[in-house]
């Protein structure tokens, strides 16, 4: 049986079935149900307090909404597509439950301020959840850094061995990045945490609403100053998606490193069995699927950002139905980002670095810069030193030899300035610890960073 539309008064024909199907949003915006009810309860209470509707009617409405909330929580609520969206489903159920009085709830309110109120409440909560998850990830990185101060490894540029670093330095680098992600979400919260309720359809409301009261009950920090802005703008939400996109980009980079490090060719790390999966055909395989999926899921989040940017482009003031399309991309981005942060945290917690292999790869030609700097310290201009060491590298490579195999006599052939102490440079730990500048990889600097994060995470 077709449901009577709440807005059916001016229509003489019933809605085309295609239109009903095409325009409905309840199949996805029911995700906002509990936030919508919170908004409605606050609104009803305020209507009663302001005597815009009788207090006892407000109480009946609130009781009815609370019952509906229970039904939704228990999965008993019947959602109906004919009723279009989450708001009208709940309002209709309220009227069925408490009779015509339920129809007073929508006094001084429009779905245009209602929907964005629920959406902001949802996003505020989810942003706080994401901030907490990022904290867990940062803690896992800090712990891994503490465990790996005494492991030296080669750092790469162009995916070519560049210079030795302490593995802790690597984890601390990602700690910095995820910390900035967290800061961005916190900053964005200031702009999400603003209440649009009371803006009506677009121009404000001709009943004496008390917006302070509803804001207080709903826990919003501020009230939106301009009703057109409140109902039409989505920039704070786009900003959330931009932040989510940047965070996913950072997650994809660390995923990629760990995927490479986990390969047989690198063998820098071992991923725990419980976080990897097997192949249905190749029995030897232990695949880093969680990392690959984090890397792959970035596309969904960038896609969400692009979707919202495109939806608002050229959109005339104020609310347009286009804005109904703002929800699914955000729901998907929230789910994807939370899952990706959780997955990465588990991986970092259980990751086992292979010290001997990393250490071995940190030596050799990764130490070439340091050999050049040895000559620089003896007065050779850097460019000339670079050239001399380049010749040494060429000489050894042509004989298939590693840098460690060079003798002092051979070094002297390239420059008489090389002395016994030049051989120290063949130790990657010595070389790493020479990089003592602020932010550098020397052990003392790493320990300072760890100290900083212990106090500031
Ligand atoms: N479902 C709609 C949305 O998500 C609610 C607002 C509809 N407003 C309207 N005037 N049709 O945007």
XYZ file of C-alpha atoms and ligand atoms in Angstrom:
469
model
C 0.000 0.000 0.000
C 1.315 3.420 -0.942
C 2.144 5.610 2.077
C 0.508 9.018 2.231
C 3.227 11.592 1.783
C 3.838 14.047 4.602
C 4.074 16.756 1.965
C 1.114 15.373 -0.064
C -1.335 18.289 0.441
C -0.832 20.113 -2.833
C -0.575 16.991 -5.021
C -3.489 15.377 -6.857
C -1.487 12.524 -8.438
C 0.574 9.961 -6.554
C 4.329 9.897 -7.135
C 5.675 7.917 -10.084
C 7.259 4.682 -8.841
C 10.505 5.494 -10.634
C 10.697 8.891 -8.954
C 10.088 7.332 -5.585
C 12.933 4.898 -6.139
C 15.241 7.506 -7.684
C 14.793 10.186 -5.055
C 14.702 8.125 -1.879
C 17.606 8.351 0.517
C 16.409 6.325 3.477
C 18.311 3.268 2.225
C 21.505 5.093 3.240
C 20.616 8.093 5.415
C 19.105 5.810 8.062
C 22.703 5.829 9.278
C 21.816 9.271 10.685
C 18.722 8.050 12.563
C 20.007 8.401 16.126
C 21.448 11.855 15.415
C 18.193 12.887 13.766
C 16.245 11.789 16.846
C 18.632 13.678 19.133
C 18.005 16.802 17.027
C 14.246 16.265 17.149
C 14.166 15.716 20.899
C 16.125 18.918 21.506
C 13.881 20.813 19.111
C 10.665 19.470 20.708
C 11.863 20.281 24.230
C 12.738 23.819 23.194
C 9.336 24.260 21.456
C 7.678 23.276 24.732
C 9.899 25.483 26.891
C 9.221 28.432 24.607
C 5.500 27.639 24.705
C 5.432 27.484 20.940
C 3.635 24.184 21.471
C 2.077 23.062 24.793
C 4.612 21.542 27.160
C 2.631 18.327 27.537
C 2.612 17.891 23.745
C 6.368 18.323 23.722
C 6.659 15.658 26.402
C 4.517 13.238 24.415
C 6.627 13.871 21.344
C 9.843 13.244 23.278
C 8.483 9.995 24.774
C 7.380 8.856 21.321
C 10.794 9.636 19.838
C 12.508 7.748 22.644
C 10.407 4.685 21.865
C 11.260 4.948 18.189
C 14.927 5.228 19.135
C 14.671 1.926 21.012
C 12.993 0.233 18.056
C 15.749 1.443 15.753
C 18.475 0.276 18.128
C 16.879 -3.137 18.347
C 16.557 -3.344 14.569
C 12.756 -3.532 14.805
C 11.983 -0.301 12.996
C 10.411 -0.690 9.544
C 12.071 1.683 7.076
C 9.914 2.575 4.077
C 11.308 3.904 0.829
C 7.965 5.519 0.000
C 8.642 7.822 2.933
C 11.764 9.074 1.170
C 14.274 9.778 3.895
C 15.228 9.091 7.482
C 13.518 12.269 8.678
C 10.109 11.519 7.236
C 10.252 7.882 8.235
C 10.741 8.899 11.839
C 8.180 11.685 11.762
C 5.544 9.423 10.224
C 6.249 6.732 12.807
C 5.870 9.340 15.541
C 2.472 10.421 14.222
C 1.384 6.793 14.030
C 2.504 6.282 17.605
C 1.142 9.368 19.354
C -1.423 10.661 16.881
C -1.777 14.134 15.368
C 0.261 15.781 18.121
C 3.304 14.213 16.492
C 2.691 16.576 13.607
C 3.677 19.479 15.878
C 7.322 18.372 15.957
C 8.120 19.988 12.629
C 6.938 23.428 13.828
C 9.596 26.039 13.039
C 11.852 23.528 11.329
C 12.630 22.412 7.798
C 14.338 19.277 6.598
C 16.971 21.624 5.222
C 18.214 22.598 8.675
C 17.257 19.221 10.115
C 19.385 17.133 7.775
C 22.574 19.128 8.141
C 22.131 19.207 11.932
C 22.037 15.410 12.049
C 24.920 15.177 9.591
C 27.104 17.517 11.639
C 26.334 15.600 14.841
C 27.329 12.391 13.065
C 30.531 13.830 11.639
C 31.540 15.373 14.948
C 31.311 11.990 16.625
C 33.103 10.181 13.828
C 35.859 12.787 13.693
C 36.442 12.238 17.408
C 36.542 8.485 16.779
C 39.104 8.995 14.036
C 41.213 11.223 16.288
C 41.224 8.459 18.918
C 42.213 5.846 16.359
C 45.048 8.072 15.129
C 46.253 8.319 18.742
C 46.426 4.527 18.939
C 48.401 4.432 15.709
C 50.787 7.092 16.989
C 51.305 5.113 20.195
C 52.064 1.962 18.214
C 54.608 3.882 16.119
C 56.251 5.322 19.228
C 56.541 1.884 20.791
C 58.036 0.463 17.597
C 60.473 3.365 17.496
C 61.594 2.623 21.048
C 62.198 -1.003 20.094
C 64.221 -0.161 16.999
C 66.629 2.566 18.099
C 69.509 0.128 17.744
C 68.692 -1.159 14.305
C 70.388 0.579 11.453
C 68.942 0.370 7.961
C 69.441 2.025 4.593
C 67.103 4.914 3.843
C 66.164 5.400 0.222
C 65.710 8.153 -2.259
C 64.470 7.157 -5.718
C 64.177 3.712 -4.108
C 67.980 3.541 -4.284
C 69.978 3.029 -1.139
C 70.896 6.508 0.042
C 72.213 6.788 3.609
C 72.004 4.737 6.795
C 69.404 5.697 9.372
C 68.172 4.170 12.579
C 64.928 2.313 11.963
C 63.339 4.286 14.810
C 63.853 7.417 12.711
C 61.556 5.945 10.078
C 58.726 5.183 12.518
C 59.094 8.629 14.070
C 58.728 10.202 10.623
C 55.314 8.589 10.234
C 54.432 9.579 13.768
C 54.952 13.195 12.668
C 52.743 12.727 9.618
C 49.884 11.076 11.501
C 50.189 13.706 14.180
C 49.596 16.401 11.567
C 46.635 14.399 10.280
C 45.237 14.405 13.791
C 45.795 18.158 14.088
C 43.956 18.728 10.829
C 40.948 16.740 12.062
C 40.971 18.658 15.346
C 41.062 21.959 13.549
C 38.266 20.878 11.219
C 36.147 19.997 14.275
C 35.847 23.701 15.088
C 34.027 24.179 11.803
C 31.935 21.009 11.999
C 30.873 21.676 15.567
C 28.463 24.516 14.666
C 24.701 24.225 14.872
C 22.515 24.910 11.817
C 19.234 23.988 13.583
C 16.855 26.932 13.736
C 17.739 28.171 10.266
C 14.520 26.807 8.792
C 14.327 26.206 5.083
C 16.809 29.013 4.385
C 15.693 32.329 5.852
C 15.295 31.666 9.563
C 12.035 30.987 11.385
C 9.005 33.061 12.381
C 8.559 31.385 15.776
C 10.542 32.523 18.829
C 12.984 29.598 18.797
C 15.715 29.529 21.437
C 18.733 28.311 19.518
C 20.996 28.595 22.573
C 18.879 25.971 24.258
C 19.019 23.431 21.424
C 22.738 24.026 20.889
C 23.384 23.360 24.565
C 21.325 20.171 24.622
C 22.971 18.868 21.443
C 26.478 19.792 22.612
C 27.287 22.158 19.755
C 29.974 24.718 20.608
C 28.578 27.484 18.425
C 25.446 28.429 16.508
C 25.638 29.214 12.824
C 25.222 32.950 12.294
C 23.630 32.921 8.867
C 20.663 30.755 7.923
C 21.487 30.671 4.198
C 25.013 29.529 4.953
C 23.769 27.036 7.533
C 21.463 25.223 5.117
C 23.479 25.543 1.903
C 27.142 25.113 2.814
C 29.061 21.861 2.930
C 32.623 23.208 3.005
C 33.371 21.940 6.510
C 32.415 18.478 5.294
C 34.550 18.782 2.189
C 37.394 19.783 4.472
C 36.844 16.575 6.427
C 37.149 14.587 3.202
C 40.299 16.471 2.236
C 41.781 15.590 5.625
C 40.689 11.983 5.213
C 42.308 11.929 1.766
C 45.634 13.243 3.076
C 45.564 10.725 5.908
C 44.853 7.900 3.450
C 47.750 9.087 1.269
C 50.054 8.841 4.282
C 48.689 5.391 5.100
C 49.258 4.261 1.525
C 52.903 5.308 1.638
C 53.737 3.384 4.768
C 51.760 0.432 3.338
C 53.859 0.484 0.206
C 57.122 0.517 2.184
C 56.044 -2.428 4.289
C 54.848 -4.372 1.243
C 58.277 -3.934 -0.348
C 60.103 -4.696 2.894
C 58.056 -7.870 3.286
C 59.081 -9.189 -0.141
C 61.596 -12.040 -0.353
C 63.968 -9.690 -2.183
C 64.105 -7.214 0.721
C 63.179 -9.420 3.681
C 63.484 -6.408 5.994
C 60.400 -7.287 8.005
C 58.184 -10.160 8.847
C 54.432 -9.677 8.999
C 52.522 -11.760 11.544
C 50.555 -14.747 10.201
C 47.347 -13.474 11.718
C 47.498 -10.302 9.632
C 48.350 -11.912 6.302
C 46.500 -14.233 3.972
C 47.426 -17.189 1.794
C 47.072 -17.778 -1.908
C 44.497 -20.284 -3.179
C 46.986 -21.612 -5.735
C 50.551 -20.912 -4.572
C 51.162 -22.657 -1.256
C 54.340 -20.747 -0.428
C 52.693 -17.333 -0.323
C 51.949 -15.112 2.634
C 50.339 -12.051 1.179
C 50.266 -8.582 2.750
C 46.599 -8.092 1.796
C 45.737 -5.711 4.618
C 48.475 -3.344 3.454
C 47.497 -3.738 -0.177
C 43.877 -2.963 0.641
C 44.810 0.126 2.622
C 46.830 1.237 -0.399
C 43.964 0.360 -2.735
C 41.194 1.913 -0.676
C 42.736 5.359 -1.008
C 40.845 5.633 -4.296
C 37.487 5.473 -2.573
C 38.336 8.349 -0.251
C 39.764 10.570 -3.001
C 36.623 9.668 -4.959
C 34.451 10.892 -2.097
C 36.326 14.180 -1.976
C 35.927 14.641 -5.733
C 32.225 13.775 -5.501
C 31.520 16.449 -2.914
C 33.623 19.098 -4.600
C 31.707 18.413 -7.791
C 28.299 18.423 -6.089
C 28.772 21.929 -4.684
C 30.423 23.410 -7.755
C 28.150 26.052 -9.255
C 25.320 25.118 -6.893
C 22.984 28.103 -6.495
C 22.122 29.431 -3.032
C 20.629 27.902 -0.904
C 19.561 24.230 -0.404
C 19.218 22.103 -3.536
C 18.363 18.447 -3.652
C 21.822 17.782 -5.099
C 22.982 18.036 -1.496
C 21.333 14.732 -0.669
C 24.287 13.221 -2.532
C 26.664 14.429 0.175
C 26.054 11.508 2.497
C 27.103 8.221 0.928
C 30.603 9.422 0.018
C 31.144 10.606 3.601
C 29.823 7.376 5.146
C 32.100 5.390 2.875
C 35.124 7.578 3.593
C 34.576 7.349 7.361
C 34.299 3.558 7.254
C 37.299 3.203 4.968
C 39.528 5.536 6.943
C 38.679 3.995 10.304
C 39.319 0.485 8.981
C 42.600 1.544 7.414
C 43.900 3.179 10.604
C 42.921 0.137 12.677
C 44.590 -2.202 10.164
C 47.791 -0.171 10.117
C 47.918 -0.017 13.918
C 47.690 -3.807 14.156
C 50.428 -4.227 11.543
C 52.784 -1.793 13.278
C 52.195 -3.404 16.671
C 53.150 -6.869 15.425
C 55.771 -6.036 12.840
C 59.090 -7.876 13.273
C 62.105 -6.146 11.746
C 65.006 -8.368 10.657
C 67.977 -6.633 12.190
C 70.827 -8.510 10.466
C 69.407 -8.024 6.999
C 68.679 -4.344 7.508
C 72.097 -3.772 9.036
C 73.868 -5.516 6.178
C 72.001 -3.469 3.585
C 72.807 -0.265 5.458
C 76.503 -0.664 4.750
C 78.241 -0.734 1.412
C 77.723 2.067 -1.027
C 75.120 3.668 1.222
C 78.197 4.970 3.032
C 79.656 6.709 -0.034
C 78.501 10.200 1.014
C 80.283 9.758 4.308
C 83.491 8.734 2.643
C 83.296 11.887 0.543
C 82.622 13.974 3.652
C 85.745 12.453 5.220
C 87.771 14.082 2.466
C 85.799 17.309 2.804
C 86.854 17.457 6.446
C 90.435 17.277 5.221
C 89.909 20.344 3.057
C 88.878 18.787 -0.268
C 86.040 20.737 -1.927
C 82.839 18.637 -1.807
C 82.538 18.404 -5.585
C 86.069 16.953 -5.910
C 85.476 14.561 -3.013
C 82.250 13.420 -4.675
C 84.240 12.703 -7.836
C 86.972 10.756 -6.021
C 84.460 8.566 -4.200
C 82.596 8.083 -7.476
C 85.816 6.634 -8.886
C 86.180 4.320 -5.893
C 82.593 3.094 -6.399
C 83.264 2.484 -10.098
C 86.517 0.642 -9.335
C 84.851 -1.698 -6.810
C 81.716 -2.308 -8.865
C 83.782 -3.330 -11.871
C 85.333 -6.008 -9.661
C 82.000 -6.977 -8.160
C 83.113 -5.866 -4.722
C 81.356 -4.124 -1.845
C 82.675 -0.984 -0.195
C 83.556 -2.851 3.011
C 86.165 -4.910 1.136
C 88.358 -1.914 0.389
C 91.762 -1.648 2.088
C 93.548 1.454 3.281
C 96.221 0.972 0.574
C 93.558 0.992 -2.114
C 91.921 4.092 -0.658
C 95.258 5.909 -0.639
C 95.575 5.304 -4.381
C 92.501 7.486 -4.888
C 93.560 10.115 -2.380
C 96.615 10.315 -0.133
C 94.425 12.053 2.454
C 92.789 8.767 3.478
C 94.166 7.463 6.791
C 93.425 4.625 9.208
C 90.314 6.354 10.658
C 88.672 6.384 7.230
C 87.868 2.705 7.780
C 85.484 3.627 10.636
C 83.209 5.023 7.987
C 82.546 1.498 6.837
C 80.408 1.052 9.976
C 76.840 2.235 9.355
C 76.211 2.816 13.076
C 79.186 5.157 13.258
C 77.984 6.948 10.170
C 74.381 7.273 11.381
C 75.538 8.675 14.703
C 77.581 11.335 12.969
C 74.344 12.980 11.761
C 73.804 14.970 14.901
C 71.968 17.986 13.534
C 68.556 18.742 15.025
C 66.148 16.290 13.369
C 68.991 13.979 12.322
C 69.359 10.235 12.748
C 72.098 10.122 15.444
C 71.070 7.998 18.407
C 71.034 10.940 20.803
C 68.699 12.876 18.484
C 66.385 9.875 18.109
C 66.209 9.474 21.870
C 65.283 13.145 22.168
C 62.451 12.671 19.672
C 61.198 9.647 21.587
C 61.317 11.662 24.788
C 59.330 14.429 23.129
C 56.582 12.079 21.984
C 56.394 10.328 25.329
C 55.330 13.653 26.766
C 53.265 14.913 23.865
C 51.366 12.051 22.281
N 16.903 13.899 2.215
C 17.212 15.250 2.047
C 18.732 15.447 2.013
O 19.395 14.532 2.345
C 16.647 16.048 3.182
C 16.372 17.478 2.848
C 15.325 17.554 1.819
N 14.792 18.858 1.688
C 13.923 19.117 0.736
N 13.469 20.306 0.715
N 13.574 18.257 -0.187
O 19.253 16.466 1.654
